[in-house]
Short mmCIF file of C-alpha atoms and ligand atoms in Angstrom, two decimals:
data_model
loop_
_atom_site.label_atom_id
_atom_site.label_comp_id
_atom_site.label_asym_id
_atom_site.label_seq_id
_atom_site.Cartn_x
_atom_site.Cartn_y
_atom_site.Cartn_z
CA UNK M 1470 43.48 -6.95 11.98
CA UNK M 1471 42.89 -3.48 13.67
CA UNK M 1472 46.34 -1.98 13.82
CA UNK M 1473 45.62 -0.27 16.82
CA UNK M 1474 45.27 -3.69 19.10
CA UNK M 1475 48.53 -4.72 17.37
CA UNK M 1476 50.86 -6.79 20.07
CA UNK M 1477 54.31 -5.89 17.70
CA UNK M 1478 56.91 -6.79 20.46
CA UNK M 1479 57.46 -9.73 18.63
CA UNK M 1480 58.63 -8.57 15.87
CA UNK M 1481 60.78 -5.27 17.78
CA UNK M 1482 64.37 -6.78 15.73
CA UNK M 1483 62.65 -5.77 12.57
CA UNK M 1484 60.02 -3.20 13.07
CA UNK M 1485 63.25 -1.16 14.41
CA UNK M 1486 64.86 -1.49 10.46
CA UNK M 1487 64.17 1.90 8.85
CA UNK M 1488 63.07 0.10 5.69
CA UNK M 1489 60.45 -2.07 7.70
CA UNK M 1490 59.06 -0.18 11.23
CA UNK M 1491 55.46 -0.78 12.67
CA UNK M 1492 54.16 0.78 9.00
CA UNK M 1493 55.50 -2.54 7.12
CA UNK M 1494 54.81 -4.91 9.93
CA UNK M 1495 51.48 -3.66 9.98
CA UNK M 1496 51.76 -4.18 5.78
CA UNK M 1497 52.80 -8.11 6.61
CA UNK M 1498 50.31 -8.92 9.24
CA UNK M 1499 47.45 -7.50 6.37
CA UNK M 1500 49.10 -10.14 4.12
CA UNK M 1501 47.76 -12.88 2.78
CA UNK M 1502 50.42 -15.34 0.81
CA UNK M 1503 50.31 -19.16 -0.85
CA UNK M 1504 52.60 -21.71 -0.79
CA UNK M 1505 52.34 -24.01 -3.84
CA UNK M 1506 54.22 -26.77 -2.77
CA UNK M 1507 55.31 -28.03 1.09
CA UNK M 1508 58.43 -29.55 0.70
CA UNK M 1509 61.64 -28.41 0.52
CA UNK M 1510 61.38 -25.11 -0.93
CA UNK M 1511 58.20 -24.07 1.53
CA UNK M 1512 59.19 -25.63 4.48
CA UNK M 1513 62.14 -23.28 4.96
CA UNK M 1514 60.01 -20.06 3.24
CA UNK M 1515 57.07 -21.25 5.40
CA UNK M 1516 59.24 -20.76 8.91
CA UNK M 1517 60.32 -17.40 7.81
CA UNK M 1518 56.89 -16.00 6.44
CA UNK M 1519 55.33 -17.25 9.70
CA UNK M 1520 58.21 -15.91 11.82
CA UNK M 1521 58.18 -12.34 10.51
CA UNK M 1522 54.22 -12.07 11.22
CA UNK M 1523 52.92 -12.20 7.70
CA UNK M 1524 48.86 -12.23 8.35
CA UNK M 1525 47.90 -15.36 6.57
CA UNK M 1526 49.60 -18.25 5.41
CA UNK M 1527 48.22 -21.40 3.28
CA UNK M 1528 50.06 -23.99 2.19
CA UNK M 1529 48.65 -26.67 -0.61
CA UNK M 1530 50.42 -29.77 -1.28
CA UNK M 1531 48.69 -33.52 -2.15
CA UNK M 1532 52.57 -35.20 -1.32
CA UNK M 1533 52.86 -37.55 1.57
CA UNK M 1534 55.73 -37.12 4.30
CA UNK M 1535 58.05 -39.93 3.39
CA UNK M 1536 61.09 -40.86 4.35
CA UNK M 1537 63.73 -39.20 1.99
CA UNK M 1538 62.39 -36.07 2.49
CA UNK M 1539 63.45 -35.78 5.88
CA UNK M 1540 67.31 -34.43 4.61
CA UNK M 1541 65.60 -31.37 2.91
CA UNK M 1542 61.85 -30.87 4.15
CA UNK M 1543 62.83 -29.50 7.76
CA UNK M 1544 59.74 -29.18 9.34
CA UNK M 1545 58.81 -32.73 9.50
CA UNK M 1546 60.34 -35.53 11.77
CA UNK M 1547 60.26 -39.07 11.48
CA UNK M 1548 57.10 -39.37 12.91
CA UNK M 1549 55.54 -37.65 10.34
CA UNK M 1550 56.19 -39.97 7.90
CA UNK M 1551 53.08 -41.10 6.21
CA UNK M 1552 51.20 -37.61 7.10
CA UNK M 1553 50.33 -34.92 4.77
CA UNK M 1554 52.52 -32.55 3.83
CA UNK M 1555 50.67 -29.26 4.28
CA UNK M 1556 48.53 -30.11 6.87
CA UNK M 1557 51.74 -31.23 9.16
CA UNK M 1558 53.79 -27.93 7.98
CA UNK M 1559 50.87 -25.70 8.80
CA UNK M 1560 49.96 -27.66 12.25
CA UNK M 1561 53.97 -26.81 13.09
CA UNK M 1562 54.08 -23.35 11.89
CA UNK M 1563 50.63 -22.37 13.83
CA UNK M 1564 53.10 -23.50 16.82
CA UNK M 1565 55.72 -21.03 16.03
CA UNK M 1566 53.73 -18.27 15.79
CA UNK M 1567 50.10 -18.64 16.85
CA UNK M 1568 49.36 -14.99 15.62
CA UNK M 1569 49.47 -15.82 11.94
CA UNK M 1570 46.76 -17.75 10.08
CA UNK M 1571 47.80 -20.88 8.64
CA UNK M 1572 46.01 -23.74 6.67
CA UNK M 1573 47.34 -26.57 5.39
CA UNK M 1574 45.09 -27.58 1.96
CA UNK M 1575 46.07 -31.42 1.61
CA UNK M 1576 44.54 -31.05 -2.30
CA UNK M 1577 46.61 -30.62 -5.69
CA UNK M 1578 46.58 -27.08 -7.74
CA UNK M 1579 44.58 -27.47 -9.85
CA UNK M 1580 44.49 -25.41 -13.44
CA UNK M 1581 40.22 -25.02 -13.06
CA UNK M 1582 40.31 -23.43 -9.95
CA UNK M 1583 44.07 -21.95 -9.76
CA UNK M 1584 43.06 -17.94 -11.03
CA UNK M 1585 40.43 -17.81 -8.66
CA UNK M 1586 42.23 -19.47 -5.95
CA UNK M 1587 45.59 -17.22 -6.64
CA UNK M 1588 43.11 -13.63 -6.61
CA UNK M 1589 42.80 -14.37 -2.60
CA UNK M 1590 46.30 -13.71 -1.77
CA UNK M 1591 48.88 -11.03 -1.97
CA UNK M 1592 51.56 -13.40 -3.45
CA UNK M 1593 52.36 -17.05 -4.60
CA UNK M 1594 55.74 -18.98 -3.62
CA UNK M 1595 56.39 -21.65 -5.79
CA UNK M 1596 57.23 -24.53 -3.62
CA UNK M 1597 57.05 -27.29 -6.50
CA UNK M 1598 59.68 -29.49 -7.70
CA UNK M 1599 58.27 -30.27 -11.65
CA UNK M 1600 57.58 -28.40 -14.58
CA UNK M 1601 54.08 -28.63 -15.48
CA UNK M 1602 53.36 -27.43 -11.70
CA UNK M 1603 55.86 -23.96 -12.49
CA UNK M 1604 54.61 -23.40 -15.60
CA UNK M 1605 50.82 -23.69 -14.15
CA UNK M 1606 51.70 -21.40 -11.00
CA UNK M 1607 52.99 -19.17 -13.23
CA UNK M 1608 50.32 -18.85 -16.20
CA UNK M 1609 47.95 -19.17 -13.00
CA UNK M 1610 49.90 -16.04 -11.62
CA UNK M 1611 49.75 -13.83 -14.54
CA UNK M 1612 46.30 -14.10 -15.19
CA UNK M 1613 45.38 -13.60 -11.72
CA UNK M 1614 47.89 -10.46 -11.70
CA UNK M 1615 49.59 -11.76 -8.69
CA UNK M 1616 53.27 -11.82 -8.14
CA UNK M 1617 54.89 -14.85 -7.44
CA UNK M 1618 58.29 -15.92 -6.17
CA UNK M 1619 60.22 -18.30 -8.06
CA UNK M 1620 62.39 -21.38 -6.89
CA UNK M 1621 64.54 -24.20 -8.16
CA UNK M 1622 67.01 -26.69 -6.68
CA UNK M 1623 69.08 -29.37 -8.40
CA UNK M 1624 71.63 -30.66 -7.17
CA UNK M 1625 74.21 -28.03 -5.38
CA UNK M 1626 72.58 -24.81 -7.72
CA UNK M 1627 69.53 -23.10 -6.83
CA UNK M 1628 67.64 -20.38 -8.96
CA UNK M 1629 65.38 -17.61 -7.29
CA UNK M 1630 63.46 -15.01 -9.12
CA UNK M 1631 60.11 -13.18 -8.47
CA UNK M 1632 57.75 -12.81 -11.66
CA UNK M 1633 55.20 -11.23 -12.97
CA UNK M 1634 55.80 -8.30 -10.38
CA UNK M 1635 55.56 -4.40 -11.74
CA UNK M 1636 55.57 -5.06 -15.44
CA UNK M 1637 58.20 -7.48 -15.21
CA UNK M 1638 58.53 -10.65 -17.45
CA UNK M 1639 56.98 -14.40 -16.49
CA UNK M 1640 58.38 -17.63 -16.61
CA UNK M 1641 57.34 -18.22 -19.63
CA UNK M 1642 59.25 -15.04 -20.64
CA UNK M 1643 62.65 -17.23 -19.48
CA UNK M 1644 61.50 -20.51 -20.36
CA UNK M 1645 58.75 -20.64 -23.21
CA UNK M 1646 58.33 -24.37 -22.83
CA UNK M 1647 58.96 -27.51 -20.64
CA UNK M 1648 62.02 -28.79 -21.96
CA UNK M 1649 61.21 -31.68 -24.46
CA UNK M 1650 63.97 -34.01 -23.76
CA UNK M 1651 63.94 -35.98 -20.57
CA UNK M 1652 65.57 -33.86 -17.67
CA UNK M 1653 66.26 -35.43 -14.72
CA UNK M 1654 64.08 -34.39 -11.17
CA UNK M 1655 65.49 -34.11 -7.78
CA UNK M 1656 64.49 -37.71 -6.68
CA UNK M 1657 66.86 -39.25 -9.43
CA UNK M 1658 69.76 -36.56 -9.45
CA UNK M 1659 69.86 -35.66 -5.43
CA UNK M 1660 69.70 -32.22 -4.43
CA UNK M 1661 71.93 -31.28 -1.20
CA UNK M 1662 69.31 -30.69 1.61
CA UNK M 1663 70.72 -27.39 2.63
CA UNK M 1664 70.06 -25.72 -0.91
CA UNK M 1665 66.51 -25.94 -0.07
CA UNK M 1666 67.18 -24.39 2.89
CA UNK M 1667 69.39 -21.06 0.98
CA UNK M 1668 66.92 -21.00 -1.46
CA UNK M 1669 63.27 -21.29 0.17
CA UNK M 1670 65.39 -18.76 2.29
CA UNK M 1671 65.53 -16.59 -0.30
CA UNK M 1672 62.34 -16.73 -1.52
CA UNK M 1673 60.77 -16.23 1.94
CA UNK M 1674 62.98 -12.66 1.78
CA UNK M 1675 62.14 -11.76 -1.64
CA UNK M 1676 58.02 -12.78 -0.61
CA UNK M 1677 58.98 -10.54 2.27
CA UNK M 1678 60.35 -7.30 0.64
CA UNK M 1679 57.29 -7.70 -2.26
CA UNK M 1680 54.71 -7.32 0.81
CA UNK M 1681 56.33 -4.95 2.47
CA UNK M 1682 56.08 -2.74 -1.39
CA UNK M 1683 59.40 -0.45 0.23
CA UNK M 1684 60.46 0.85 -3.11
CA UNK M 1685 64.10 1.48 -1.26
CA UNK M 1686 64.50 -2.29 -1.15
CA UNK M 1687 65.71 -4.06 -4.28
CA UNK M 1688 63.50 -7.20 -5.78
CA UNK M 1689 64.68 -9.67 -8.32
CA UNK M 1690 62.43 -9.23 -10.55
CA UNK M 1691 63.48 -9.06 -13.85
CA UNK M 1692 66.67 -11.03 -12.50
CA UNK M 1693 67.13 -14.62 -12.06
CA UNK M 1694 69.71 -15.63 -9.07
CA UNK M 1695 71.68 -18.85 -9.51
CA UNK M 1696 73.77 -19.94 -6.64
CA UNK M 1697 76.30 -22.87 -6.74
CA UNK M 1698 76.72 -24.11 -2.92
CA UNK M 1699 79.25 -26.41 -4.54
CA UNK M 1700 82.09 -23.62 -5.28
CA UNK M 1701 79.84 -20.94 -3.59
CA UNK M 1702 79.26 -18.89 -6.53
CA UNK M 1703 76.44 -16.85 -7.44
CA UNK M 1704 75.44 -15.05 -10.93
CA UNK M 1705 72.59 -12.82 -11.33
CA UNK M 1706 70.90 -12.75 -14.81
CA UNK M 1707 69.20 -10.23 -16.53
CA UNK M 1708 65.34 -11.68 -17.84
CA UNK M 1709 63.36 -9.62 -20.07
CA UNK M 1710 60.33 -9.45 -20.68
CA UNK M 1711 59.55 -11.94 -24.22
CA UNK M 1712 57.52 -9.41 -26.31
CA UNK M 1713 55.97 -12.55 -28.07
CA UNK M 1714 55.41 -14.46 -24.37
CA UNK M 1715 52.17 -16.91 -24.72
CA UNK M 1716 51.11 -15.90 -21.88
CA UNK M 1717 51.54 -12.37 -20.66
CA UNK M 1718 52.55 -10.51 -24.17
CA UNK M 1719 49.94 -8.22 -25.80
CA UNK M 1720 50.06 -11.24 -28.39
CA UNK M 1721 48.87 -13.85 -25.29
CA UNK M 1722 47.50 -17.02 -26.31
CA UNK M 1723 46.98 -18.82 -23.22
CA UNK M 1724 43.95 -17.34 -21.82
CA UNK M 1725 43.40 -19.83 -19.03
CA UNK M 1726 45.91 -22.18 -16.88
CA UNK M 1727 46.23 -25.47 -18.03
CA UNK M 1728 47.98 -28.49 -17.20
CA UNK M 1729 50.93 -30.31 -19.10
CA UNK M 1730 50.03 -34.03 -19.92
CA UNK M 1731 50.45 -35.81 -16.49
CA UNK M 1732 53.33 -37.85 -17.19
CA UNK M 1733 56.07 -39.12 -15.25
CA UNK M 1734 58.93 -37.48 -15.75
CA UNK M 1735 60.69 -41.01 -16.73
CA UNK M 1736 58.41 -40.69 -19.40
CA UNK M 1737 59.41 -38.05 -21.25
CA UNK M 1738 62.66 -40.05 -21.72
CA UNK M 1739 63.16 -40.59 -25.33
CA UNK M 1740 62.52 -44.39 -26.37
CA UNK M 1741 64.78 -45.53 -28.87
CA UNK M 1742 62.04 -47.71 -30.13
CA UNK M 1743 62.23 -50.50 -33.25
CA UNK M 1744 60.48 -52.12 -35.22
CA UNK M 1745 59.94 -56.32 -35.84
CA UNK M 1746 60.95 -55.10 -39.48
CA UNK M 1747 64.05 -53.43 -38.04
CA UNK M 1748 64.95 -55.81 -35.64
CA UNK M 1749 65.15 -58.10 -38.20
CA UNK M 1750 67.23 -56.10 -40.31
CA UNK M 1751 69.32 -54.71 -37.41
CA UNK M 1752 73.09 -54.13 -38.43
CA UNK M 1753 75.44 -55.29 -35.91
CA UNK M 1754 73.01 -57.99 -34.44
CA UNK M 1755 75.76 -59.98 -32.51
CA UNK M 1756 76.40 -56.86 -30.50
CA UNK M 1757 72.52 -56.82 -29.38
CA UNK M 1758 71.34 -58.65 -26.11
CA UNK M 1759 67.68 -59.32 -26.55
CA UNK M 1760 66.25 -59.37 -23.33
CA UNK M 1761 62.64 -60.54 -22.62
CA UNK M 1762 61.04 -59.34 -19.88
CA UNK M 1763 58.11 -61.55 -19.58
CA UNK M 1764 57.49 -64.17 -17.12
CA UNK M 1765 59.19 -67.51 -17.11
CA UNK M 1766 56.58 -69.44 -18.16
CA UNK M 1767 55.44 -67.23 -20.68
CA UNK M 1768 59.38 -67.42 -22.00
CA UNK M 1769 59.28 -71.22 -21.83
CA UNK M 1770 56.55 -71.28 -24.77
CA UNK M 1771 58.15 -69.46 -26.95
CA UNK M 1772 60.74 -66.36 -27.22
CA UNK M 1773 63.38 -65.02 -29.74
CA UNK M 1774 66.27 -66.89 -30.62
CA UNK M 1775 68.87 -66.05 -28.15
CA UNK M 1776 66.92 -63.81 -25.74
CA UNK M 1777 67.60 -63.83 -22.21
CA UNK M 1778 64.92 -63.63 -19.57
CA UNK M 1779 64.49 -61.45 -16.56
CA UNK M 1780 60.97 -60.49 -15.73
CA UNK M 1781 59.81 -57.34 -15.65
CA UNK M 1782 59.35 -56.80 -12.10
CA UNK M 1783 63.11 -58.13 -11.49
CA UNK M 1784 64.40 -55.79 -13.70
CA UNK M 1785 61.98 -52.41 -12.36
CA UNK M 1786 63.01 -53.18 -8.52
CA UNK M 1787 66.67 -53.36 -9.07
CA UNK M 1788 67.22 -56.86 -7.87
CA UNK M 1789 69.31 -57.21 -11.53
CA UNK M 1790 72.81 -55.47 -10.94
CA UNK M 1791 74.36 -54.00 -13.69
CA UNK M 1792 77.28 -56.51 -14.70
CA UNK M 1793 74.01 -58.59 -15.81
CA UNK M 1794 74.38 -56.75 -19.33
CA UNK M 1795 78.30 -56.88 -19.68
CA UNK M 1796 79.34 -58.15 -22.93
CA UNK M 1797 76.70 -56.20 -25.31
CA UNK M 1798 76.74 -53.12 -26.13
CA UNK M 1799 72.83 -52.88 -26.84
CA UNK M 1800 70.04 -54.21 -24.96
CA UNK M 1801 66.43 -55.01 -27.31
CA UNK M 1802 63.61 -55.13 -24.39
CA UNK M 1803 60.77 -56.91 -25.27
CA UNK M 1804 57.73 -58.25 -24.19
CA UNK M 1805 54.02 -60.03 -25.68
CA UNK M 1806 52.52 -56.55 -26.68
CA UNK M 1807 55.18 -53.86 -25.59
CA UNK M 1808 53.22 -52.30 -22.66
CA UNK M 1809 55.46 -54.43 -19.66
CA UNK M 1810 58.76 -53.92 -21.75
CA UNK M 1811 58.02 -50.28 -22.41
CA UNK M 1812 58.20 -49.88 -18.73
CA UNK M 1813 61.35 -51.50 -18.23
CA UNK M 1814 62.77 -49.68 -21.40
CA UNK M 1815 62.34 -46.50 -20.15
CA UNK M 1816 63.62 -47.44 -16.90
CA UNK M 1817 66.43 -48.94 -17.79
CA UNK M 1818 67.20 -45.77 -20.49
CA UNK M 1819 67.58 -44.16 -17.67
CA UNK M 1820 70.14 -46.42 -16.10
CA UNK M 1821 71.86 -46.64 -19.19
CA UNK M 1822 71.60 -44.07 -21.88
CA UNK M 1823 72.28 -44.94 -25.21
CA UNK M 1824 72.52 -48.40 -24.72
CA UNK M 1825 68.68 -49.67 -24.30
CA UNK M 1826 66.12 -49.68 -27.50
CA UNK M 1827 62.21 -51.32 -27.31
CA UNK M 1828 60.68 -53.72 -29.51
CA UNK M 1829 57.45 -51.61 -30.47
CA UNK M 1830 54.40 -53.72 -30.24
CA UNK M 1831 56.05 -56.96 -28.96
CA UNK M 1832 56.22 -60.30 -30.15
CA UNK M 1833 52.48 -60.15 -31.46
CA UNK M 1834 54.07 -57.39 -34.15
CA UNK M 1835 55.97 -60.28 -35.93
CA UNK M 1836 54.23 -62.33 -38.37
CA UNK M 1837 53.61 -65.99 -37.58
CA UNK M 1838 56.67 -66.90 -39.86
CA UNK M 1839 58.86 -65.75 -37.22
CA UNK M 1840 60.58 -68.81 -35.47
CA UNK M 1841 60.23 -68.76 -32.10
CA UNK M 1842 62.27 -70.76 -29.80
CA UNK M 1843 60.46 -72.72 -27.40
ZN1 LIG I 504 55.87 -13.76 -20.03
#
């Protein structure tokens, strides 16, 4: 854009801030930042990027508009339902201001193309609500050398921080790993729709004051923010860089993005899975409700002594309420082969933990001495 055909009346309640004037307007309208993510996080740091005249905005998001996203995801309406994500945010933000470039990418990041994709902006915001995405924006990030602009909601907290930004540390410096044990998202804990708002808020600021490269304004990098809306407390921790980081250490051993096994998260739930030997040899067996989740008739041929039946899909679409399973104080899910049960096991280990083990390998595991009871 030729800074001399500039129209900055717009944008007169900034450009009149000392730290920002026509100089760093003219620095955001030469911008160029991505969105990773259109939901709740880039919805609210989409608005503000597009409202303070950054040059170029694209947004890339393979999510649908659906219905409980409508408490947090503020640029969509119920119409929108159905519609995709980035390519509704970007038609709504070209509508607020028709000066900046925006494109909505209805695609996934992918780890192939993520480095080359990342070296045609200024700056990434992560907009993303799971781990393998942040750790793949972020390994993406640091071998692009692009900054990026962290973000996190769960329940009432939020965390903010901008990485890999003048020599500071990564993600990866703070968190090495995806956790291993299973940690609940968003959809099954709730997040309180206006902590996307403070947060993507935040991050739209931070994106801000990275572009504008005014050494007199502070960035959190090498901080992480963590607000509480619940008791409105905030704590601001010091990150350093991990001199043994996989990823941007002198000792690196991720040379390209990649992406973590494409599981649900249910899945990373820990199984507390037996045996047909161990069942048989399980301790306190009149505290154990074996439940078979097969069909009817398939329970009518044949099932273990004692077992009650609820089909699978009963059990996975909540039609079953919970005083179903008072009395015992552990449930055995099984099925034929293990694949339907294992399902329903992991579901129901989330419902309730500690209580719910899975016959490995089914009824076909036993040998044919078992008796069945028909
Ligand atoms: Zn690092």
């Amino acid at each position: 854009m030729c800074p001399d055909t500039l129209n900055l009346s717009r944008y007169t309640r900034q450009t009149i801030l000392p730290q920002i004037g026509k100089e760093g307007q003219k620095r955001l309208l030469n911008s160029r930042v991505l969105c990773v993510g259109a939901g709740g996080l880039g919805c609210p740091a989409g608005q503000y990027l597009v409202a303070v005249g950054v040059g170029e905005l694209h947004l890339i998001d393979d999510d649908l508009v659906s219905e409980s996203n409508l408490q947090r995801q503020i640029l969509f309406s119920a119409d929108d339902i159905g519609k995709s994500k980035a390519e509704t945010a970007a038609k709504k933000l070209k509508s607020l201001n028709p000066e900046v470039k925006v494109k909505g990418m209805h695609a996934r990041l992918r780890a192939r193309e993520a480095v080359e994709l990342f070296k045609e902006y200024d700056l990434i915001i992560d907009g993303v609500d799971n781990f393998s995405s942040k750790f793949l924006i972020n390994d993406a990030a640091v071998l692009s050398g692009r900054p990026y602009v962290y973000g996190s909601i769960f329940k009432f907290e939020g965390q903010v921080s901008v990485f890999n930004y003048r020599g500071g540390p990564c993600y990866r410096c703070l968190y090495r790993e995806p956790p291993k044990s299973y940690v609940p998202n968003c959809a099954e804990a709730g997040v309180l729709g206006s902590v996307a708002g403070i947060c993507g808020t935040i991050q739209a600021t931070e994106a801000i004051k990275v572009l504008l490269g005014n050494e007199k304004l502070a960035v959190l990098e090498s901080k992480l923010l963590v607000f509480d809306a619940a008791n409105l407390s905030a704590r601001l921790l010091t990150v350093k860089r991990d001199p043994e980081c996989p990823v941007c250490s002198d000792r690196a051993t991720i040379k390209e993005p990649f992406e973590y096994a494409e599981k649900c998260n249910a899945e990373n739930i820990n199984l507390d899975e037996i045996t047909a030997d161990q069942l048989q040899a399980f301790p306190d067996a009149a505290n154990l409700m074996l439940l078979d989740v097969r069909e009817s008739w398939e329970f009518r041929r044949g099932h273990l002594k004692g077992a009650v039946n609820i089909p699978a899909r009963d059990l996975l679409s909540g039609k079953i309420p919970v005083d179903k399973f008072s009395g015992k104080e552990r449930i055995l899910i099984y099925c034929s082969t293990g694949e339907r049960s294992r399902r329903v096991a992991v579901e129901l280990t989330r419902r309730y933990p500690g209580r719910i083990s899975h016959l490995k390998g089914g009824l076909e595991s036993f040998d044919s001495t078992l008796v069945l009871e028909g």
